[in-house]
Amino acid sequence: LGPVGLFTGYLPPVFWQVRLGWQARGDALWHNGGTGGYCSFVGLDRRRGVAVAVLANAARSVDAVGFKLLGRLTAGTTQGKGT
């Protein structure tokens, strides 16, 4: 999932980058979605070897939960090592 530039027609906040539908926030790459009353979030930190997936059977965003999990899992890791 290397950088390919900004997706035409989408202007993310200054601290984010878009990579073929994946967005970057700090060291994390993430993607979310939803359809028909379901929501999802996938986030990963390749440098630390940590990833999370959050699935919900509700139309509410699960992004905050995903980012919090990813933050807690990466808080105690160092580069190249997951716990």
PDB file of C-alpha atoms in Angstrom:
ATOM      1  CA  LEU A   1       0.000   0.000   0.000  1.00  0.00           C
ATOM      2  CA  GLY A   2       2.469   2.623  -1.120  1.00  0.00           C
ATOM      3  CA  PRO A   3       1.658   6.261  -1.768  1.00  0.00           C
ATOM      4  CA  VAL A   4       0.158   7.021  -5.166  1.00  0.00           C
ATOM      5  CA  GLY A   5      -0.948  10.611  -4.656  1.00  0.00           C
ATOM      6  CA  LEU A   6      -4.274  12.214  -3.908  1.00  0.00           C
ATOM      7  CA  PHE A   7      -7.449  10.835  -5.412  1.00  0.00           C
ATOM      8  CA  THR A   8      -8.943  13.325  -7.880  1.00  0.00           C
ATOM      9  CA  GLY A   9     -11.950  15.200  -6.533  1.00  0.00           C
ATOM     10  CA  TYR A  10     -11.348  14.390  -2.861  1.00  0.00           C
ATOM     11  CA  LEU A  11      -9.693  16.903  -0.571  1.00  0.00           C
ATOM     12  CA  PRO A  12      -8.801  15.257   2.761  1.00  0.00           C
ATOM     13  CA  PRO A  13      -7.682  17.225   5.806  1.00  0.00           C
ATOM     14  CA  VAL A  14      -4.096  18.462   5.529  1.00  0.00           C
ATOM     15  CA  PHE A  15      -2.625  15.735   7.773  1.00  0.00           C
ATOM     16  CA  TRP A  16      -4.165  12.850   5.775  1.00  0.00           C
ATOM     17  CA  GLN A  17      -3.189  11.277   2.450  1.00  0.00           C
ATOM     18  CA  VAL A  18      -5.378   9.091   0.226  1.00  0.00           C
ATOM     19  CA  ARG A  19      -3.950   5.885  -1.284  1.00  0.00           C
ATOM     20  CA  LEU A  20      -6.358   4.161  -3.656  1.00  0.00           C
ATOM     21  CA  GLY A  21      -9.178   4.414  -1.140  1.00  0.00           C
ATOM     22  CA  TRP A  22      -6.925   3.944   1.886  1.00  0.00           C
ATOM     23  CA  GLN A  23      -6.187   6.979   3.993  1.00  0.00           C
ATOM     24  CA  ALA A  24      -3.077   7.704   6.028  1.00  0.00           C
ATOM     25  CA  ARG A  25      -3.154   9.223   9.490  1.00  0.00           C
ATOM     26  CA  GLY A  26       0.209   9.339  11.214  1.00  0.00           C
ATOM     27  CA  ASP A  27       1.800   5.898  10.777  1.00  0.00           C
ATOM     28  CA  ALA A  28      -1.586   4.215  10.285  1.00  0.00           C
ATOM     29  CA  LEU A  29      -3.315   3.282   7.051  1.00  0.00           C
ATOM     30  CA  TRP A  30      -7.073   2.868   7.348  1.00  0.00           C
ATOM     31  CA  HIS A  31     -10.261   2.341   5.400  1.00  0.00           C
ATOM     32  CA  ASN A  32     -13.884   2.344   6.440  1.00  0.00           C
ATOM     33  CA  GLY A  33     -17.242   1.654   4.885  1.00  0.00           C
ATOM     34  CA  GLY A  34     -20.845   0.816   5.402  1.00  0.00           C
ATOM     35  CA  THR A  35     -23.897  -0.485   3.640  1.00  0.00           C
ATOM     36  CA  GLY A  36     -27.422  -1.538   4.551  1.00  0.00           C
ATOM     37  CA  GLY A  37     -27.124  -0.907   8.290  1.00  0.00           C
ATOM     38  CA  TYR A  38     -23.586  -2.257   8.705  1.00  0.00           C
ATOM     39  CA  CYS A  39     -20.288  -0.411   9.265  1.00  0.00           C
ATOM     40  CA  SER A  40     -16.652  -1.441   9.195  1.00  0.00           C
ATOM     41  CA  PHE A  41     -13.161  -0.121   9.882  1.00  0.00           C
ATOM     42  CA  VAL A  42      -9.761  -1.631   9.103  1.00  0.00           C
ATOM     43  CA  GLY A  43      -6.599   0.051  10.329  1.00  0.00           C
ATOM     44  CA  LEU A  44      -2.987  -1.044  10.259  1.00  0.00           C
ATOM     45  CA  ASP A  45       0.443   0.149  11.215  1.00  0.00           C
ATOM     46  CA  ARG A  46       2.852  -1.770   8.998  1.00  0.00           C
ATOM     47  CA  ARG A  47       5.920  -0.348  10.719  1.00  0.00           C
ATOM     48  CA  ARG A  48       4.843  -1.821  14.067  1.00  0.00           C
ATOM     49  CA  GLY A  49       3.114  -4.926  12.675  1.00  0.00           C
ATOM     50  CA  VAL A  50      -0.297  -4.143  14.196  1.00  0.00           C
ATOM     51  CA  ALA A  51      -3.749  -4.266  12.563  1.00  0.00           C
ATOM     52  CA  VAL A  52      -7.368  -4.059  13.723  1.00  0.00           C
ATOM     53  CA  ALA A  53     -10.746  -4.728  12.118  1.00  0.00           C
ATOM     54  CA  VAL A  54     -14.023  -3.526  13.599  1.00  0.00           C
ATOM     55  CA  LEU A  55     -17.363  -4.748  12.231  1.00  0.00           C
ATOM     56  CA  ALA A  56     -20.773  -3.587  13.419  1.00  0.00           C
ATOM     57  CA  ASN A  57     -24.347  -4.521  12.617  1.00  0.00           C
ATOM     58  CA  ALA A  58     -25.407  -0.892  13.035  1.00  0.00           C
ATOM     59  CA  ALA A  59     -25.256   2.168  10.783  1.00  0.00           C
ATOM     60  CA  ARG A  60     -23.132   4.148  13.301  1.00  0.00           C
ATOM     61  CA  SER A  61     -19.511   4.806  12.417  1.00  0.00           C
ATOM     62  CA  VAL A  62     -16.980   2.586  14.182  1.00  0.00           C
ATOM     63  CA  ASP A  63     -13.972   4.733  13.241  1.00  0.00           C
ATOM     64  CA  ALA A  64     -13.449   6.075  16.773  1.00  0.00           C
ATOM     65  CA  VAL A  65     -13.411   2.539  18.178  1.00  0.00           C
ATOM     66  CA  GLY A  66     -10.965   1.406  15.486  1.00  0.00           C
ATOM     67  CA  PHE A  67      -8.576   4.301  16.040  1.00  0.00           C
ATOM     68  CA  LYS A  68      -8.699   3.823  19.814  1.00  0.00           C
ATOM     69  CA  LEU A  69      -7.907   0.091  19.488  1.00  0.00           C
ATOM     70  CA  LEU A  70      -5.099   0.773  17.035  1.00  0.00           C
ATOM     71  CA  GLY A  71      -3.673   3.443  19.325  1.00  0.00           C
ATOM     72  CA  ARG A  72      -3.730   1.162  22.359  1.00  0.00           C
ATOM     73  CA  LEU A  73      -2.152  -1.730  20.475  1.00  0.00           C
ATOM     74  CA  THR A  74       0.631   0.407  19.023  1.00  0.00           C
ATOM     75  CA  ALA A  75       1.341   2.301  22.255  1.00  0.00           C
ATOM     76  CA  GLY A  76       3.527  -0.484  23.645  1.00  0.00           C
ATOM     77  CA  THR A  77       5.261  -1.518  20.433  1.00  0.00           C
ATOM     78  CA  THR A  78       8.508  -0.511  18.806  1.00  0.00           C
ATOM     79  CA  GLN A  79       9.382  -0.400  15.141  1.00  0.00           C
ATOM     80  CA  GLY A  80       9.067  -3.805  13.525  1.00  0.00           C
ATOM     81  CA  LYS A  81       7.763  -5.556  16.657  1.00  0.00           C
ATOM     82  CA  GLY A  82       4.140  -6.192  17.645  1.00  0.00           C
ATOM     83  CA  THR A  83       2.902  -7.264  21.054  1.00  0.00           C
TER      84      THR A  83
END
